[in-house]
Short mmCIF file of C-alpha atoms in Angstrom, two decimals:
data_model
loop_
_atom_site.label_atom_id
_atom_site.label_comp_id
_atom_site.label_asym_id
_atom_site.label_seq_id
_atom_site.Cartn_x
_atom_site.Cartn_y
_atom_site.Cartn_z
CA MET A 22 -114.10 22.91 -139.43
CA ARG A 23 -115.05 23.21 -135.64
CA SER A 24 -112.31 21.12 -134.05
CA ALA A 25 -113.37 21.71 -130.21
CA ARG A 26 -117.03 21.52 -128.79
CA LEU A 27 -118.14 21.79 -124.87
CA THR A 28 -120.75 18.90 -125.43
CA ALA A 29 -122.47 17.35 -122.38
CA GLY A 30 -121.87 13.71 -124.22
CA VAL A 31 -120.45 11.04 -121.89
CA GLY A 32 -117.33 9.19 -122.78
CA PRO A 33 -115.70 6.22 -122.06
CA ALA A 34 -113.38 5.54 -119.35
CA GLY A 35 -109.84 6.12 -120.75
CA ASP A 36 -110.87 9.54 -121.95
CA PRO A 37 -108.25 11.95 -121.20
CA LEU A 38 -108.56 14.18 -118.23
CA LEU A 39 -107.21 17.79 -118.26
CA LEU A 40 -107.34 18.88 -115.06
CA VAL A 41 -107.19 23.51 -115.33
CA ALA A 42 -105.73 25.59 -112.60
CA HIS A 43 -105.82 29.11 -112.22
CA GLY A 44 -101.98 29.12 -112.85
CA SER A 45 -99.35 31.74 -110.43
CA ARG A 46 -95.93 33.55 -110.66
CA ASP A 47 -94.69 31.53 -108.00
CA PRO A 48 -93.32 27.66 -109.55
CA ARG A 49 -94.18 26.05 -105.86
CA ALA A 50 -97.95 26.44 -107.25
CA ALA A 51 -96.84 24.59 -110.94
CA GLU A 52 -95.25 21.98 -108.27
CA GLU A 53 -98.03 21.05 -106.69
CA ILE A 54 -100.64 20.64 -109.46
CA ARG A 55 -98.18 18.76 -111.13
CA ALA A 56 -98.10 16.73 -108.32
CA LEU A 57 -102.05 16.03 -107.81
CA ALA A 58 -102.18 15.13 -111.85
CA ARG A 59 -99.78 12.57 -110.52
CA ALA A 60 -101.69 11.45 -108.18
CA VAL A 61 -104.93 11.53 -110.07
CA ALA A 62 -103.42 9.68 -113.04
CA ALA A 63 -101.87 6.99 -110.48
CA ALA A 64 -105.69 6.19 -109.52
CA ARG A 65 -107.27 6.15 -112.89
CA PRO A 66 -104.44 3.59 -114.18
CA GLY A 67 -104.12 3.49 -118.79
CA THR A 68 -106.13 7.20 -118.62
CA PRO A 69 -103.97 9.91 -119.60
CA VAL A 70 -104.14 12.77 -116.84
CA LEU A 71 -102.59 16.42 -118.24
CA ALA A 72 -102.26 19.26 -115.78
CA SER A 73 -102.61 22.82 -118.09
CA TRP A 74 -103.08 27.11 -116.47
CA LEU A 75 -105.48 29.15 -117.19
CA ASP A 76 -101.72 31.99 -116.39
CA HIS A 77 -97.87 31.93 -116.30
CA THR A 78 -97.32 28.71 -116.39
CA GLU A 79 -97.20 26.16 -120.08
CA PRO A 80 -99.02 24.44 -121.53
CA ASP A 81 -102.00 26.71 -121.36
CA PRO A 82 -105.89 24.21 -121.53
CA THR A 83 -106.14 25.52 -125.16
CA ASP A 84 -102.69 24.06 -126.33
CA ALA A 85 -103.52 21.00 -123.77
CA LEU A 86 -106.58 20.56 -126.16
CA ARG A 87 -104.64 20.91 -129.57
CA GLY A 88 -102.02 18.54 -128.95
CA LEU A 89 -104.87 15.74 -127.57
CA ALA A 90 -106.34 15.81 -130.66
CA ALA A 91 -103.31 15.75 -132.60
CA SER A 92 -101.89 12.69 -130.86
CA GLY A 93 -105.50 10.89 -131.83
CA HIS A 94 -107.88 11.79 -128.70
CA SER A 95 -111.07 12.86 -130.72
CA ARG A 96 -112.60 13.14 -126.82
CA ALA A 97 -111.61 14.57 -123.68
CA VAL A 98 -112.66 15.51 -120.44
CA LEU A 99 -112.05 18.88 -118.72
CA VAL A 100 -111.58 19.56 -114.94
CA PRO A 101 -111.37 23.34 -113.20
CA LEU A 102 -109.38 23.02 -110.99
CA LEU A 103 -111.66 26.36 -109.17
CA LEU A 104 -112.62 26.33 -105.77
CA THR A 105 -115.33 28.72 -106.95
CA ALA A 106 -117.45 28.88 -110.09
CA ALA A 107 -116.20 32.61 -110.55
CA TYR A 108 -115.33 34.30 -113.77
CA HIS A 109 -112.67 32.37 -114.45
CA ARG A 110 -114.94 28.71 -114.87
CA ARG A 111 -117.94 31.33 -116.92
CA VAL A 112 -115.48 32.67 -118.70
CA ASP A 113 -112.34 32.07 -119.39
CA ILE A 114 -112.36 27.86 -119.80
CA PRO A 115 -115.15 28.17 -121.87
CA ALA A 116 -112.87 30.58 -124.14
CA ALA A 117 -110.14 28.91 -124.51
CA VAL A 118 -112.05 25.90 -125.17
CA ALA A 119 -113.61 27.80 -127.98
CA ALA A 120 -110.07 29.16 -129.03
CA ALA A 121 -109.11 25.17 -129.27
CA GLU A 122 -112.03 24.99 -132.19
CA ARG A 123 -110.55 26.87 -134.75
CA SER A 124 -107.57 24.85 -135.58
CA GLY A 125 -106.68 21.44 -135.26
CA PRO A 126 -108.05 17.98 -135.77
CA PRO A 127 -111.66 17.27 -133.60
CA VAL A 128 -111.96 16.43 -130.26
CA ARG A 129 -115.14 16.81 -127.80
CA VAL A 130 -114.63 18.22 -124.64
CA ARG A 131 -116.79 17.80 -121.43
CA VAL A 132 -116.63 20.17 -119.38
CA THR A 133 -116.91 19.41 -115.45
CA ASP A 134 -118.18 21.64 -112.37
CA VAL A 135 -115.13 22.96 -110.24
CA LEU A 136 -114.04 20.74 -106.62
CA GLY A 137 -116.74 23.62 -104.69
CA PRO A 138 -119.38 23.67 -104.04
CA VAL A 139 -122.28 22.77 -106.40
CA GLY A 140 -125.51 23.62 -106.55
CA GLY A 141 -125.26 24.47 -102.85
CA GLU A 142 -123.71 21.59 -102.10
CA VAL A 143 -120.28 21.00 -100.70
CA ASP A 144 -119.20 17.97 -101.65
CA PRO A 145 -117.88 16.02 -98.21
CA ALA A 146 -114.79 14.64 -100.03
CA LEU A 147 -113.59 18.99 -100.30
CA LEU A 148 -114.72 19.32 -96.44
CA ALA A 149 -112.45 15.91 -95.30
CA GLY A 150 -109.54 17.12 -97.56
CA LEU A 151 -109.52 20.27 -95.38
CA ARG A 152 -109.77 19.06 -92.09
CA ARG A 153 -106.56 16.49 -93.43
CA ARG A 154 -104.53 18.95 -93.80
CA LEU A 155 -105.76 21.00 -90.67
CA GLY A 156 -105.02 17.85 -88.85
CA GLU A 157 -101.35 17.54 -90.09
CA ALA A 158 -100.97 21.22 -88.78
CA LEU A 159 -102.73 21.19 -85.81
CA SER A 160 -101.31 19.93 -82.52
CA GLY A 161 -103.76 19.43 -79.63
CA GLY A 162 -107.91 21.00 -80.84
CA CYS A 163 -109.07 24.34 -81.69
CA ASP A 164 -111.95 26.06 -80.30
CA ALA A 165 -112.42 28.20 -83.59
CA VAL A 166 -110.85 27.84 -87.53
CA VAL A 167 -110.56 30.51 -90.21
CA LEU A 168 -111.54 29.18 -93.25
CA ALA A 169 -108.70 31.68 -95.43
CA ALA A 170 -109.36 31.88 -99.28
CA ALA A 171 -107.39 33.28 -102.37
CA GLY A 172 -110.39 36.16 -102.76
CA THR A 173 -113.23 37.54 -105.72
CA ARG A 174 -114.94 40.01 -106.03
CA ASP A 175 -117.95 37.81 -107.14
CA ALA A 176 -120.84 37.10 -104.93
CA ALA A 177 -121.89 34.35 -105.76
CA ALA A 178 -118.10 33.09 -105.17
CA ARG A 179 -118.22 34.18 -101.76
CA GLY A 180 -120.77 32.76 -100.87
CA SER A 181 -120.04 29.21 -102.14
CA VAL A 182 -116.87 30.15 -99.54
CA GLY A 183 -119.19 30.65 -96.51
CA ARG A 184 -121.39 27.65 -97.36
CA VAL A 185 -117.50 25.66 -97.40
CA ALA A 186 -117.51 27.62 -94.02
CA ALA A 187 -120.28 26.40 -92.49
CA ALA A 188 -120.08 22.86 -93.06
CA LEU A 189 -116.39 22.82 -91.57
CA GLY A 190 -117.94 24.08 -89.04
CA ALA A 191 -120.66 21.87 -88.23
CA ALA A 192 -118.27 18.75 -88.98
CA LEU A 193 -115.31 20.40 -86.97
CA ASN A 194 -118.66 21.82 -83.76
CA VAL A 195 -116.78 25.00 -83.80
CA PRO A 196 -116.88 28.62 -85.32
CA VAL A 197 -115.64 28.87 -88.88
CA ARG A 198 -115.03 32.45 -90.06
CA VAL A 199 -113.90 33.20 -94.15
CA SER A 200 -110.75 35.33 -94.77
CA TYR A 201 -109.09 36.21 -98.20
CA ALA A 202 -105.67 37.33 -99.21
CA SER A 203 -107.52 39.71 -101.94
CA ALA A 204 -110.27 41.51 -103.55
CA ALA A 205 -112.22 41.32 -99.80
CA PRO A 206 -112.19 41.55 -96.08
CA PRO A 207 -111.03 40.57 -94.27
CA ASP A 208 -108.05 39.45 -94.59
CA ALA A 209 -106.55 35.72 -92.19
CA GLY A 210 -105.28 38.03 -88.81
CA ALA A 211 -108.24 40.14 -89.21
CA ALA A 212 -110.24 37.21 -88.95
CA VAL A 213 -108.19 35.76 -86.44
CA THR A 214 -108.75 39.12 -83.89
CA ARG A 215 -112.14 39.37 -84.65
CA LEU A 216 -112.37 35.29 -83.25
CA ARG A 217 -109.86 36.48 -80.51
CA ALA A 218 -112.36 39.13 -79.22
CA ALA A 219 -115.02 36.83 -79.11
CA GLY A 220 -113.64 34.43 -76.94
CA ALA A 221 -111.09 31.61 -78.67
CA ARG A 222 -108.16 31.28 -77.16
CA ARG A 223 -106.87 28.51 -80.17
CA ILE A 224 -107.98 29.66 -83.67
CA ALA A 225 -106.36 26.66 -86.58
CA VAL A 226 -106.53 28.45 -90.37
CA ALA A 227 -107.64 25.75 -92.57
CA ALA A 228 -106.40 27.32 -96.18
CA TYR A 229 -108.47 26.77 -99.15
CA PHE A 230 -106.16 27.24 -101.71
CA LEU A 231 -105.21 24.09 -103.97
CA ALA A 232 -101.55 24.76 -103.91
CA PRO A 233 -98.94 27.37 -102.02
CA GLY A 234 -97.75 31.11 -103.20
CA LEU A 235 -97.83 34.50 -102.31
CA PHE A 236 -101.25 34.77 -100.78
CA HIS A 237 -100.63 31.21 -99.09
CA ASP A 238 -97.11 32.83 -97.63
CA ALA A 239 -99.45 35.81 -96.94
CA VAL A 240 -102.09 34.14 -94.83
CA VAL A 241 -98.93 31.96 -92.89
CA SER A 242 -97.72 35.80 -92.09
CA SER A 243 -101.10 37.66 -91.05
CA ALA A 244 -102.25 35.02 -89.65
CA ARG A 245 -99.35 34.24 -86.97
CA ASP A 246 -98.92 37.60 -86.28
CA ALA A 247 -102.11 37.27 -84.74
CA GLY A 248 -102.02 34.55 -82.51
CA ALA A 249 -103.10 31.29 -84.13
CA VAL A 250 -101.50 28.39 -82.99
CA ALA A 251 -101.42 26.65 -86.80
CA VAL A 252 -101.94 27.10 -90.26
CA ALA A 253 -103.03 24.61 -92.50
CA ARG A 254 -100.92 23.65 -95.99
CA PRO A 255 -103.14 23.86 -99.62
CA LEU A 256 -104.93 21.19 -100.69
CA GLY A 257 -102.56 19.66 -103.06
CA ASP A 258 -102.82 15.60 -103.46
CA ALA A 259 -104.82 15.11 -100.63
CA PRO A 260 -106.35 11.88 -101.67
CA GLU A 261 -109.45 13.49 -101.00
CA LEU A 262 -109.39 15.93 -103.34
CA VAL A 263 -108.31 12.55 -105.76
CA ASP A 264 -111.47 10.79 -104.94
CA LEU A 265 -113.11 14.74 -105.97
CA ILE A 266 -111.69 15.42 -108.79
CA LEU A 267 -112.32 11.35 -110.29
CA ARG A 268 -116.07 11.92 -109.23
CA ARG A 269 -117.03 15.16 -110.95
CA ALA A 270 -115.06 13.40 -114.57
CA THR A 271 -117.11 10.83 -114.12
CA PRO A 272 -120.50 11.85 -115.45
CA THR A 273 -123.46 10.79 -113.22
CA PRO A 274 -125.66 8.27 -115.34
CA THR A 275 -128.91 9.32 -115.78
CA HIS A 276 -132.15 7.57 -116.17
CA THR A 277 -134.85 7.82 -118.67
#
């Protein structure tokens, strides 16, 4: 019997929300995602909100979906806590939902878009969250910004990070350059150095991360060594991110 499936259907407002993060060996990352889940739950009273992880932390999304079904929920909304629509969104999350199909009571699962750009559009709430964290880190202004991301070998995903950088630059009216903590150059320190060579003197780093961990630590270290005046903390439970998650989880009405 088929027990879970991807569906484009619209469920009631009270359908459980399953937030799916990448996962990290660093326990700070899981704590940040749990805090984000609590903030989402507080913003939508009466709706169960659960956190799950693709790796390193339990529960994984398959087990979380099975648990929801076993507790009597026939529908769920899965929100990928991902900033690009790369491998994890295309492969890992559908595989997790498919694995939940193979046993247990039925549950219909609607998987939303990621939190990063969709159709080339950068959500204003994402930009507002990045600006909030920059403002918290900065004392005074800056004349250039590095947008530090985790990194990916997926060219389309890197293109989406570039769109966020361009939108952030337009909003701040300063040059914004992308850096990566892994998989692609430049790293944050190299990006800061290039901006300094181009004449910038007060360079801040915006963290295109949801949670702290080894990658963000590496960004802080390399950027500071290169002369950055501030490095923002990850988005975490920023209210703008909570708003974005809830809007991703709420389907856009269709008109006939």
